[in-house]
Tab-separated table of C-alpha atoms in Angstrom:
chain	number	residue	atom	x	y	z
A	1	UNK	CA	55.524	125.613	112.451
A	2	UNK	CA	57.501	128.411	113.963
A	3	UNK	CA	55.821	130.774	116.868
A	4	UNK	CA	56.064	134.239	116.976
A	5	UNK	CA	58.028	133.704	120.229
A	6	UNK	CA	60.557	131.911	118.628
A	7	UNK	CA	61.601	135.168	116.677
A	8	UNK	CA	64.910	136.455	118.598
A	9	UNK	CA	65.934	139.875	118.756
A	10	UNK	CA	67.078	140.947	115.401
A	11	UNK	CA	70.455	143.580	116.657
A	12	UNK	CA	71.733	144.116	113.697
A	13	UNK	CA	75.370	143.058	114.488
A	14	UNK	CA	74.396	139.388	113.280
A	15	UNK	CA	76.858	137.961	110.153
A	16	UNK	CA	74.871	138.123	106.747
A	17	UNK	CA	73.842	134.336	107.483
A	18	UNK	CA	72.595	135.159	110.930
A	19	UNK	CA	70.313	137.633	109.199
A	20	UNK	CA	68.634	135.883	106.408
A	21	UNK	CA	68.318	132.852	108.932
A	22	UNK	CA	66.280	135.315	110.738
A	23	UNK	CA	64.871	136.697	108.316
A	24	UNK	CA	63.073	132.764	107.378
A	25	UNK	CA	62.244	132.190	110.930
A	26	UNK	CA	60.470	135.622	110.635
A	27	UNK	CA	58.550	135.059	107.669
A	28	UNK	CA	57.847	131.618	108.559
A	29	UNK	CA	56.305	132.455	112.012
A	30	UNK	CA	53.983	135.064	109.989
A	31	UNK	CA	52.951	132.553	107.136
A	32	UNK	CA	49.182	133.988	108.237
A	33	UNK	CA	50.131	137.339	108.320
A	34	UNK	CA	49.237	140.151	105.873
A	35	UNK	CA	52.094	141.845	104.576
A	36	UNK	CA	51.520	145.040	106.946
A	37	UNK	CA	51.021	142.943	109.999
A	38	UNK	CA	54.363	141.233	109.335
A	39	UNK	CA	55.603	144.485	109.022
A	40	UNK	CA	53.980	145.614	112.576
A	41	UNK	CA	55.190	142.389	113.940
A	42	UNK	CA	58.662	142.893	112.658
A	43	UNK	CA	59.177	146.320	114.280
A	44	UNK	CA	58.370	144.746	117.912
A	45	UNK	CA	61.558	142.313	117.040
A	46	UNK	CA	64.104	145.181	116.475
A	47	UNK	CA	65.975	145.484	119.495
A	48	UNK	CA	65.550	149.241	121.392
A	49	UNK	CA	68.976	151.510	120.798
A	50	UNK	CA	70.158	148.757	118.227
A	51	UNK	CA	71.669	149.474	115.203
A	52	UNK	CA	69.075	147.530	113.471
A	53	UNK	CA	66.325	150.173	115.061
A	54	UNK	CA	68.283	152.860	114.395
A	55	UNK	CA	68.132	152.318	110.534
A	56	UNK	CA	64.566	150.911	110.520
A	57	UNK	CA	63.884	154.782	112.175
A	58	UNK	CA	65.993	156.225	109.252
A	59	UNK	CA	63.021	154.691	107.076
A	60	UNK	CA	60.482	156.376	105.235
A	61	UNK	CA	57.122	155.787	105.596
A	62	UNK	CA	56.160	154.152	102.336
A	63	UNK	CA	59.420	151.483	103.260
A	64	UNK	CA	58.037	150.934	106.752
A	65	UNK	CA	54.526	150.075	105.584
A	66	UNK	CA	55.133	148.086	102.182
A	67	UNK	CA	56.424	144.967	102.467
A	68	UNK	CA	57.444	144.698	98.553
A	69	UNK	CA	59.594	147.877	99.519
A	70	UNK	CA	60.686	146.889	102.933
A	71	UNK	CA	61.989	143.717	102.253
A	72	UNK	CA	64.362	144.236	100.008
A	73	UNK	CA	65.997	147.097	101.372
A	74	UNK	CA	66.455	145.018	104.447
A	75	UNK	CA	68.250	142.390	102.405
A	76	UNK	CA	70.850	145.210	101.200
A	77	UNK	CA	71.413	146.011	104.322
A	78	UNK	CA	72.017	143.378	106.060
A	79	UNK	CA	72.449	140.556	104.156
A	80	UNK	CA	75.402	141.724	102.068
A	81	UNK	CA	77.048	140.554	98.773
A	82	UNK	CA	79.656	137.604	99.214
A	83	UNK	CA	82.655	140.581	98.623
A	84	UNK	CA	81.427	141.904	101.858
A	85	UNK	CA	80.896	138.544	103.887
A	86	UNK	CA	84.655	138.136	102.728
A	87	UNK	CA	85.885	141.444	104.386
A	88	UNK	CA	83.307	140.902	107.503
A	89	UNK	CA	84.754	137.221	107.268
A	90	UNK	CA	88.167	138.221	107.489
A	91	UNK	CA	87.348	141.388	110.337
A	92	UNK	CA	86.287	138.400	112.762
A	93	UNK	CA	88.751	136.104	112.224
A	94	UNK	CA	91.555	138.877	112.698
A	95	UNK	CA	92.099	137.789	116.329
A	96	UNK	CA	94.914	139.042	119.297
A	97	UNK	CA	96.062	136.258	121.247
A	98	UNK	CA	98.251	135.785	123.866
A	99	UNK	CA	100.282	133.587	122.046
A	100	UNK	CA	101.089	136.123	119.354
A	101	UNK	CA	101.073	138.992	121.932
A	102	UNK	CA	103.723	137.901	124.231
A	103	UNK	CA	105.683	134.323	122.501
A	104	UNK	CA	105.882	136.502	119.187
A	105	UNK	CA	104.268	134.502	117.306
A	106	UNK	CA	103.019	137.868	115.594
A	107	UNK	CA	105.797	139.991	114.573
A	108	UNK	CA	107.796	138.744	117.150
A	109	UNK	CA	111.138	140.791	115.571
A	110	UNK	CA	109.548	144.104	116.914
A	111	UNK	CA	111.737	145.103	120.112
A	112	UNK	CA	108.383	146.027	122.286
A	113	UNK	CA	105.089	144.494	123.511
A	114	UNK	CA	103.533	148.100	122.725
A	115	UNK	CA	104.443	147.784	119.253
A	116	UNK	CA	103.190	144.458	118.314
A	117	UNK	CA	99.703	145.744	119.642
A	118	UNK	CA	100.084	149.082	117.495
A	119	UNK	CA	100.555	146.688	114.786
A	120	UNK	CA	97.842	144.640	115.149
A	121	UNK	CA	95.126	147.780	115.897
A	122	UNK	CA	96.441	149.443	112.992
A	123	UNK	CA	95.585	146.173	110.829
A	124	UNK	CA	92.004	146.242	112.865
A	125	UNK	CA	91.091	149.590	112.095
A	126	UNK	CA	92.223	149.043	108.165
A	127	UNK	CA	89.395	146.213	108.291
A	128	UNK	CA	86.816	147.563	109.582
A	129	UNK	CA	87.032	150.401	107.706
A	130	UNK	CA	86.122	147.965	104.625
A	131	UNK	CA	82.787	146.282	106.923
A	132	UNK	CA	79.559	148.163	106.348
A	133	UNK	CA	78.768	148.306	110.045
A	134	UNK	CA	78.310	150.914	112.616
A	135	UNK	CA	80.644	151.798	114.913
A	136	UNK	CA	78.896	149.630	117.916
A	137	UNK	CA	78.480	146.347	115.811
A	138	UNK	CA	82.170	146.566	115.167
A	139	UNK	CA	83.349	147.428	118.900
A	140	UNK	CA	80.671	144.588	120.216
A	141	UNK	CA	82.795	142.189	117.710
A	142	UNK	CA	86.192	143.074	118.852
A	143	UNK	CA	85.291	142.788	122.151
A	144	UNK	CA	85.567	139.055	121.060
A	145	UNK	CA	89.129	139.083	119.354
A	146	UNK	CA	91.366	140.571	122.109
A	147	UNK	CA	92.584	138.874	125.127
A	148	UNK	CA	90.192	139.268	128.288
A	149	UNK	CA	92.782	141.592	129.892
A	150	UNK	CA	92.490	144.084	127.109
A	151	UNK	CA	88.930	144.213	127.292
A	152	UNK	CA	89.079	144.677	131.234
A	153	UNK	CA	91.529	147.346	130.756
A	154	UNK	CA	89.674	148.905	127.509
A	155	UNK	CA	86.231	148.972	130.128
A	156	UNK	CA	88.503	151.113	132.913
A	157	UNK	CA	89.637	153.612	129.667
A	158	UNK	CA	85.879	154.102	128.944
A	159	UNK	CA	84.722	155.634	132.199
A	160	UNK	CA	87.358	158.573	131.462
A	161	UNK	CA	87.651	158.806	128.240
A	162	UNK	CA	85.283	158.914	125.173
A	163	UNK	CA	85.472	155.563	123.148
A	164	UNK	CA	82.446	155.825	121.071
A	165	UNK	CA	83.987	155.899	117.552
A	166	UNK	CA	85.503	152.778	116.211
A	167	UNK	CA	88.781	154.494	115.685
A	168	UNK	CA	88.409	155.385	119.130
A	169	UNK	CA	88.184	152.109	120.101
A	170	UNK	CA	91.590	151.128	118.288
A	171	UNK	CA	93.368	154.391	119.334
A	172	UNK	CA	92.139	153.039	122.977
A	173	UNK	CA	94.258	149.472	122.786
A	174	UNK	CA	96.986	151.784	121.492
A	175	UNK	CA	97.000	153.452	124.130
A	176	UNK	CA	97.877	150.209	126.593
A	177	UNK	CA	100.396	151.316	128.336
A	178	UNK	CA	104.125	149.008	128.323
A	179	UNK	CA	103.882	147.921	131.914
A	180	UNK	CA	100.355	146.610	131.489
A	181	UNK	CA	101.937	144.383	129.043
A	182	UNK	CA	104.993	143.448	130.560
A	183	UNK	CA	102.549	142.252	133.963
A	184	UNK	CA	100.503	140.127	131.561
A	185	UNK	CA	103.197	138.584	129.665
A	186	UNK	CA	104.863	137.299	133.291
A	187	UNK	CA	101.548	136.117	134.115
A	188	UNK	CA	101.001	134.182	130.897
A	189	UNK	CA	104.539	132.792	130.924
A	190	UNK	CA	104.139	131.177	134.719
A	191	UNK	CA	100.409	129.900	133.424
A	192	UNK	CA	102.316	128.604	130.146
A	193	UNK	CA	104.802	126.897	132.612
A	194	UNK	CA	102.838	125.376	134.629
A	195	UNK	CA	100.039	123.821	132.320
A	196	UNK	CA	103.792	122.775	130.777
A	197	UNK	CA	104.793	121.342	133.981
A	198	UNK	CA	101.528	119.681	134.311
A	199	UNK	CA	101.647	118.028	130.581
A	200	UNK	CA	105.045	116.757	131.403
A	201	UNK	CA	104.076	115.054	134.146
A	202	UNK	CA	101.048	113.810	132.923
A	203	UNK	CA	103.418	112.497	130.178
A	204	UNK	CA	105.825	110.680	132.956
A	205	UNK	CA	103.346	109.216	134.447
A	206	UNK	CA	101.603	107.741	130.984
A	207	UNK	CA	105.793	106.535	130.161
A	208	UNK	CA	105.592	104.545	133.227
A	209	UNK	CA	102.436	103.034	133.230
A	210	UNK	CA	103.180	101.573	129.045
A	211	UNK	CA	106.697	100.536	130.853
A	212	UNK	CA	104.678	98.517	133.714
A	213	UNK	CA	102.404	97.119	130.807
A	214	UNK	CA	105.022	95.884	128.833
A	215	UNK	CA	107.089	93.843	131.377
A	216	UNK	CA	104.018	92.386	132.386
A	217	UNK	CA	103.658	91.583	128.467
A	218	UNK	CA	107.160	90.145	128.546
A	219	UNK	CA	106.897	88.374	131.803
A	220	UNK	CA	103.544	86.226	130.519
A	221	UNK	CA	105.043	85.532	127.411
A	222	UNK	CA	108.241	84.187	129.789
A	223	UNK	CA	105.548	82.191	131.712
A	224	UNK	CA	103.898	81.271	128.826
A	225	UNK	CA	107.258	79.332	127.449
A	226	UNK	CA	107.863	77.660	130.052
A	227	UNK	CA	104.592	76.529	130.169
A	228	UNK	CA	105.214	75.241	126.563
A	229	UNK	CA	108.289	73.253	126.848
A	230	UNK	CA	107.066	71.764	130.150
A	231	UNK	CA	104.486	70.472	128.197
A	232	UNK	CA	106.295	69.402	125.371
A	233	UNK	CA	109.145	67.272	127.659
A	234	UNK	CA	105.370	65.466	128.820
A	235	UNK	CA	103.810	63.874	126.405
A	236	UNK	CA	100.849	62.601	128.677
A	237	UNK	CA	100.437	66.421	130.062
A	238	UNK	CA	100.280	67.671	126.411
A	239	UNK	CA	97.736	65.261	125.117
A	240	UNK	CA	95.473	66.014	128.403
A	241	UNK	CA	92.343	67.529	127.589
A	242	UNK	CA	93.044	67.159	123.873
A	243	UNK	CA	90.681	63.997	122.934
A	244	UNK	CA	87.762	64.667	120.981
A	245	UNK	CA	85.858	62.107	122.619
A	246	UNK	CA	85.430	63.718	126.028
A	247	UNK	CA	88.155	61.277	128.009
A	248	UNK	CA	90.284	62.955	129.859
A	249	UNK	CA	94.109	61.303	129.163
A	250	UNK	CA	96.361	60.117	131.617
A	251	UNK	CA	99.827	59.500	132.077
A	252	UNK	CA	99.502	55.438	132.155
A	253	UNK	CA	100.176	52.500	130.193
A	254	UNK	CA	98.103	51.541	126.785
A	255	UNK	CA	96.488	48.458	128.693
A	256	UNK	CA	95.622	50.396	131.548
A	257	UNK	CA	93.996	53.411	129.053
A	258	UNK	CA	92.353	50.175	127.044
A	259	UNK	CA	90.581	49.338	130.748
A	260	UNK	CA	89.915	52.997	131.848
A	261	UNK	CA	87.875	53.211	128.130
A	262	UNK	CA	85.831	49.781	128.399
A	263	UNK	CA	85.124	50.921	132.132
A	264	UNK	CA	83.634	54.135	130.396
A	265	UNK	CA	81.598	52.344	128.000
A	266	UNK	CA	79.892	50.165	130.505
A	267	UNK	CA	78.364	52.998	132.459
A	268	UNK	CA	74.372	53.990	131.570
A	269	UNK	CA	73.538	57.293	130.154
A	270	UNK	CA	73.038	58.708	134.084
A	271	UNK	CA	76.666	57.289	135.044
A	272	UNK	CA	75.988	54.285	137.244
A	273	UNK	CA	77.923	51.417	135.985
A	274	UNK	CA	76.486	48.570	134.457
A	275	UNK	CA	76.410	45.335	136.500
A	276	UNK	CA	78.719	43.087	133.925
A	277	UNK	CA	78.261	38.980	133.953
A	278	UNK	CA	81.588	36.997	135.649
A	279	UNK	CA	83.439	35.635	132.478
A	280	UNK	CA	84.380	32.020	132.760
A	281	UNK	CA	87.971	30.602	133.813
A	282	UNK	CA	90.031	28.960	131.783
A	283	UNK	CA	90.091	25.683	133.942
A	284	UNK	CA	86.124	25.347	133.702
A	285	UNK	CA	86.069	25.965	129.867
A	286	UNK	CA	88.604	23.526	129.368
A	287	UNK	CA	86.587	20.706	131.464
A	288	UNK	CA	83.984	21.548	129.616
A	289	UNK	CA	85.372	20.408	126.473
Protein backbone atom coordinates (compact mmCIF):
# COMPACT_ATOMS: atom_id res chain seq x y z
CA UNK A 1 0.00 0.00 0.00
CA UNK A 2 1.19 3.40 -1.02
CA UNK A 3 1.04 6.51 1.65
CA UNK A 4 -0.08 9.71 0.89
CA UNK A 5 3.52 10.83 1.63
CA UNK A 6 4.84 8.88 -0.94
CA UNK A 7 3.00 11.14 -3.59
CA UNK A 8 5.92 13.53 -5.05
CA UNK A 9 5.36 16.81 -6.35
CA UNK A 10 3.54 16.54 -9.56
CA UNK A 11 5.54 19.87 -11.75
CA UNK A 12 4.27 19.30 -14.70
CA UNK A 13 7.58 19.14 -16.69
CA UNK A 14 7.59 15.20 -16.06
CA UNK A 15 7.74 12.95 -19.63
CA UNK A 16 4.18 11.43 -20.38
CA UNK A 17 5.45 8.19 -18.43
CA UNK A 18 6.53 10.19 -15.44
CA UNK A 19 2.95 11.41 -15.32
CA UNK A 20 0.73 8.46 -15.55
CA UNK A 21 3.33 6.73 -13.12
CA UNK A 22 2.19 9.43 -10.91
CA UNK A 23 -0.83 9.50 -11.68
CA UNK A 24 -1.09 5.33 -10.21
CA UNK A 25 0.88 6.17 -7.20
CA UNK A 26 -1.81 8.92 -6.72
CA UNK A 27 -4.77 6.94 -7.10
CA UNK A 28 -3.32 4.11 -5.36
CA UNK A 29 -2.43 6.09 -2.15
CA UNK A 30 -6.28 7.31 -2.22
CA UNK A 31 -7.82 3.74 -2.81
CA UNK A 32 -10.15 5.00 0.42
CA UNK A 33 -10.77 8.18 -0.86
CA UNK A 34 -14.03 9.59 -2.30
CA UNK A 35 -13.65 10.95 -5.57
CA UNK A 36 -13.74 14.73 -4.22
CA UNK A 37 -11.29 14.04 -1.49
CA UNK A 38 -8.85 12.65 -4.08
CA UNK A 39 -9.50 15.62 -5.81
CA UNK A 40 -8.72 17.89 -2.53
CA UNK A 41 -5.79 15.70 -1.95
CA UNK A 42 -4.53 16.07 -5.44
CA UNK A 43 -4.48 19.90 -5.42
CA UNK A 44 -2.05 19.87 -2.19
CA UNK A 45 0.43 17.73 -4.66
CA UNK A 46 0.63 20.41 -7.45
CA UNK A 47 3.69 22.18 -6.95
CA UNK A 48 3.17 26.29 -6.12
CA UNK A 49 4.15 28.53 -9.47
CA UNK A 50 4.35 25.14 -11.49
CA UNK A 51 3.11 24.74 -14.69
CA UNK A 52 1.04 21.94 -13.52
CA UNK A 53 -0.77 24.62 -10.95
CA UNK A 54 -0.96 27.02 -13.33
CA UNK A 55 -3.33 24.92 -15.61
CA UNK A 56 -5.14 23.19 -12.70
CA UNK A 57 -6.03 27.27 -11.86
CA UNK A 58 -7.09 27.64 -15.58
CA UNK A 59 -9.85 24.98 -14.48
CA UNK A 60 -13.36 25.41 -14.10
CA UNK A 61 -15.11 24.59 -11.26
CA UNK A 62 -17.21 21.65 -12.34
CA UNK A 63 -13.43 20.05 -13.66
CA UNK A 64 -11.88 20.81 -10.29
CA UNK A 65 -14.60 19.10 -8.27
CA UNK A 66 -15.62 15.98 -10.54
CA UNK A 67 -13.38 13.45 -10.73
CA UNK A 68 -15.13 11.73 -13.95
CA UNK A 69 -14.33 15.27 -15.52
CA UNK A 70 -11.02 15.93 -13.95
CA UNK A 71 -9.37 12.96 -14.76
CA UNK A 72 -9.46 12.81 -18.06
CA UNK A 73 -8.62 16.16 -18.94
CA UNK A 74 -5.52 15.61 -16.91
CA UNK A 75 -4.64 12.63 -19.06
CA UNK A 76 -4.80 15.02 -22.29
CA UNK A 77 -2.73 17.10 -20.85
CA UNK A 78 -0.19 15.52 -19.69
CA UNK A 79 -0.03 12.24 -20.70
CA UNK A 80 0.11 12.82 -24.46
CA UNK A 81 -0.48 10.62 -27.58
CA UNK A 82 2.67 8.48 -28.68
CA UNK A 83 3.10 11.30 -31.84
CA UNK A 84 3.87 13.67 -29.10
CA UNK A 85 6.13 11.41 -26.77
CA UNK A 86 8.02 11.05 -30.23
CA UNK A 87 8.61 14.88 -30.69
CA UNK A 88 9.13 15.34 -26.67
CA UNK A 89 11.37 12.11 -27.21
CA UNK A 90 13.36 13.54 -29.78
CA UNK A 91 13.43 17.47 -27.94
CA UNK A 92 15.46 15.64 -25.03
CA UNK A 93 17.63 13.66 -26.77
CA UNK A 94 18.70 16.72 -29.07
CA UNK A 95 21.82 17.31 -26.93
CA UNK A 96 25.10 20.02 -27.35
CA UNK A 97 28.19 18.47 -26.42
CA UNK A 98 31.51 19.40 -26.27
CA UNK A 99 32.52 16.93 -28.54
CA UNK A 100 30.33 18.21 -31.34
CA UNK A 101 30.87 21.86 -30.21
CA UNK A 102 34.52 22.17 -30.50
CA UNK A 103 36.08 18.48 -32.39
CA UNK A 104 33.23 19.11 -35.08
CA UNK A 105 31.73 16.32 -34.72
CA UNK A 106 28.50 18.49 -35.52
CA UNK A 107 28.84 20.34 -38.64
CA UNK A 108 32.30 20.53 -38.23
CA UNK A 109 32.69 22.16 -42.11
CA UNK A 110 31.22 25.50 -40.69
CA UNK A 111 34.33 28.00 -40.44
CA UNK A 112 33.17 29.30 -36.73
CA UNK A 113 32.39 27.99 -33.21
CA UNK A 114 29.45 30.72 -33.24
CA UNK A 115 27.94 29.12 -36.09
CA UNK A 116 27.80 25.57 -35.14
CA UNK A 117 25.86 26.83 -31.94
CA UNK A 118 23.43 29.00 -34.23
CA UNK A 119 22.92 25.79 -35.87
CA UNK A 120 22.17 23.74 -33.24
CA UNK A 121 19.65 26.53 -31.33
CA UNK A 122 17.99 27.00 -34.49
CA UNK A 123 17.30 23.05 -34.63
CA UNK A 124 16.23 23.49 -30.68
CA UNK A 125 13.84 26.07 -31.13
CA UNK A 126 12.26 24.11 -34.39
CA UNK A 127 11.58 21.24 -31.68
CA UNK A 128 10.19 22.66 -29.19
CA UNK A 129 8.02 24.47 -31.09
CA UNK A 130 6.38 20.89 -31.94
CA UNK A 131 6.32 19.88 -27.67
CA UNK A 132 3.10 20.93 -26.00
CA UNK A 133 4.91 22.48 -23.06
CA UNK A 134 5.25 25.83 -21.55
CA UNK A 135 7.92 27.88 -21.97
CA UNK A 136 9.55 26.93 -18.34
CA UNK A 137 9.20 23.05 -18.77
CA UNK A 138 11.12 23.46 -21.96
CA UNK A 139 13.97 25.93 -20.60
CA UNK A 140 14.17 23.56 -17.23
CA UNK A 141 14.88 20.64 -19.97
CA UNK A 142 17.51 22.35 -21.92
CA UNK A 143 19.15 23.34 -19.07
CA UNK A 144 20.08 19.55 -19.28
CA UNK A 145 21.31 19.34 -23.02
CA UNK A 146 23.98 22.10 -23.19
CA UNK A 147 27.39 21.97 -21.84
CA UNK A 148 27.70 23.32 -18.10
CA UNK A 149 29.54 26.42 -19.43
CA UNK A 150 26.58 27.48 -21.47
CA UNK A 151 24.31 27.21 -18.73
CA UNK A 152 26.77 29.27 -16.39
CA UNK A 153 27.03 31.80 -19.02
CA UNK A 154 23.11 31.63 -20.03
CA UNK A 155 22.51 32.32 -15.80
CA UNK A 156 24.97 35.70 -16.10
CA UNK A 157 22.65 36.76 -19.50
CA UNK A 158 19.52 36.42 -17.26
CA UNK A 159 20.26 38.99 -14.60
CA UNK A 160 20.38 41.68 -17.58
CA UNK A 161 18.40 40.60 -19.91
CA UNK A 162 14.82 39.12 -20.15
CA UNK A 163 14.94 35.29 -20.97
CA UNK A 164 11.51 34.28 -20.11
CA UNK A 165 10.23 33.09 -23.53
CA UNK A 166 11.57 29.92 -24.93
CA UNK A 167 12.72 31.68 -28.02
CA UNK A 168 14.35 33.85 -25.70
CA UNK A 169 16.11 31.27 -24.29
CA UNK A 170 17.56 30.08 -27.80
CA UNK A 171 18.13 33.68 -29.06
CA UNK A 172 20.20 33.81 -25.55
CA UNK A 173 22.86 30.78 -26.57
CA UNK A 174 22.92 32.69 -29.87
CA UNK A 175 23.98 35.28 -28.49
CA UNK A 176 27.41 33.49 -26.95
CA UNK A 177 29.76 35.53 -27.90
CA UNK A 178 33.10 33.92 -30.25
CA UNK A 179 35.68 34.39 -27.55
CA UNK A 180 33.60 32.58 -24.96
CA UNK A 181 33.93 29.77 -27.29
CA UNK A 182 37.28 29.94 -28.41
CA UNK A 183 38.33 29.95 -24.18
CA UNK A 184 36.26 26.78 -23.81
CA UNK A 185 37.41 24.96 -26.74
CA UNK A 186 41.35 25.51 -25.40
CA UNK A 187 40.16 24.35 -22.19
CA UNK A 188 38.48 21.21 -23.49
CA UNK A 189 41.36 20.42 -25.83
CA UNK A 190 44.17 20.48 -22.79
CA UNK A 191 41.38 18.31 -20.62
CA UNK A 192 41.03 16.04 -23.90
CA UNK A 193 44.92 15.84 -23.84
CA UNK A 194 45.52 15.04 -20.80
CA UNK A 195 42.79 12.33 -19.91
CA UNK A 196 44.67 11.23 -23.49
CA UNK A 197 47.95 11.39 -21.91
CA UNK A 198 46.67 9.61 -18.96
CA UNK A 199 44.98 6.59 -21.14
CA UNK A 200 48.24 6.23 -22.89
CA UNK A 201 50.04 5.70 -20.09
CA UNK A 202 47.74 3.68 -18.39
CA UNK A 203 48.04 1.67 -21.67
CA UNK A 204 52.12 1.49 -21.33
CA UNK A 205 52.02 0.46 -18.25
CA UNK A 206 49.22 -2.52 -18.91
CA UNK A 207 51.91 -3.41 -22.32
CA UNK A 208 54.53 -3.96 -19.83
CA UNK A 209 53.04 -5.73 -17.20
CA UNK A 210 51.40 -8.68 -20.17
CA UNK A 211 55.28 -8.42 -21.42
CA UNK A 212 56.59 -9.32 -17.70
CA UNK A 213 53.76 -12.07 -17.62
CA UNK A 214 54.69 -13.66 -20.61
CA UNK A 215 58.48 -14.18 -20.12
CA UNK A 216 57.68 -15.48 -16.92
CA UNK A 217 55.23 -17.87 -19.02
CA UNK A 218 58.14 -18.68 -21.30
CA UNK A 219 60.76 -18.97 -18.68
CA UNK A 220 58.56 -21.87 -16.61
CA UNK A 221 57.81 -23.58 -19.59
CA UNK A 222 61.98 -23.40 -20.18
CA UNK A 223 62.22 -24.75 -16.57
CA UNK A 224 59.63 -26.99 -17.03
CA UNK A 225 61.71 -28.87 -20.05
CA UNK A 226 64.44 -29.23 -18.51
CA UNK A 227 62.80 -30.62 -15.79
CA UNK A 228 61.38 -33.19 -18.33
CA UNK A 229 64.36 -34.47 -20.06
CA UNK A 230 66.27 -34.61 -16.75
CA UNK A 231 63.82 -36.91 -15.84
CA UNK A 232 63.60 -38.81 -18.80
CA UNK A 233 67.78 -39.42 -19.05
CA UNK A 234 66.75 -41.05 -15.16
CA UNK A 235 64.78 -43.69 -15.26
CA UNK A 236 64.80 -44.28 -11.36
CA UNK A 237 63.93 -40.32 -10.88
CA UNK A 238 60.99 -40.72 -13.35
CA UNK A 239 59.42 -43.75 -11.84
CA UNK A 240 59.75 -42.01 -8.19
CA UNK A 241 56.58 -41.38 -6.67
CA UNK A 242 54.79 -43.16 -9.51
CA UNK A 243 53.86 -46.70 -7.77
CA UNK A 244 50.42 -47.28 -6.99
CA UNK A 245 51.22 -49.16 -4.04
CA UNK A 246 52.51 -46.36 -1.83
CA UNK A 247 56.53 -47.39 -2.12
CA UNK A 248 58.47 -44.84 -2.83
CA UNK A 249 61.18 -46.12 -5.80
CA UNK A 250 64.71 -45.89 -5.67
CA UNK A 251 67.52 -45.81 -7.83
CA UNK A 252 68.94 -49.48 -6.78
CA UNK A 253 69.26 -52.85 -7.99
CA UNK A 254 66.07 -55.39 -8.46
CA UNK A 255 67.44 -57.59 -5.46
CA UNK A 256 67.96 -54.78 -3.34
CA UNK A 257 64.11 -53.30 -4.31
CA UNK A 258 62.99 -57.26 -3.77
CA UNK A 259 64.54 -56.71 0.08
CA UNK A 260 63.39 -53.05 0.60
CA UNK A 261 59.56 -54.65 -0.32
CA UNK A 262 59.73 -57.90 2.01
CA UNK A 263 61.23 -55.42 4.73
CA UNK A 264 57.87 -53.43 4.11
CA UNK A 265 55.69 -56.30 4.42
CA UNK A 266 57.03 -57.45 7.70
CA UNK A 267 56.18 -54.29 9.56
CA UNK A 268 52.60 -54.27 11.77
CA UNK A 269 49.85 -51.99 10.86
CA UNK A 270 51.50 -49.16 13.49
CA UNK A 271 55.06 -49.57 11.68
CA UNK A 272 57.20 -51.46 14.16
CA UNK A 273 58.78 -54.32 12.46
CA UNK A 274 57.96 -57.70 13.07
CA UNK A 275 60.48 -59.78 15.05
CA UNK A 276 61.22 -62.57 12.11
CA UNK A 277 62.53 -66.33 13.23
CA UNK A 278 66.58 -66.99 12.23
CA UNK A 279 66.29 -69.28 9.07
CA UNK A 280 68.49 -72.30 9.23
CA UNK A 281 72.09 -72.69 7.51
CA UNK A 282 72.77 -74.74 4.99
CA UNK A 283 75.48 -76.79 6.95
CA UNK A 284 72.85 -77.71 9.80
CA UNK A 285 70.10 -78.74 7.26
CA UNK A 286 72.39 -80.82 5.51
CA UNK A 287 73.51 -82.76 8.89
CA UNK A 288 70.28 -83.10 9.47
CA UNK A 289 69.61 -85.24 6.63
Amino acid sequence: MIQLDEVPPFKGDESPEEAERWLKTLIIATGSFSNSGILRFLHTRLKENSPAMDWYDGLDEDSKTSWIRFRPLFRQRWIQSSAHHDEWHAFCNHILTCADLFQGGRDSDLATLSDRVTIWANDHLELGKAVNRTDSALIEASRRLVPDFVDAYLQVYTQTSSTTTFYDYCDAIKSIPQTVLQMEQIRFRQSSNNWQTAMEKKITDISSKIDQLLSLRDEIASISAKLSNHSMGNPALAMQGSSSTGVAWEACSPFTSMMSLENNSDQDATGAATPVAPQPSLESTQGTE
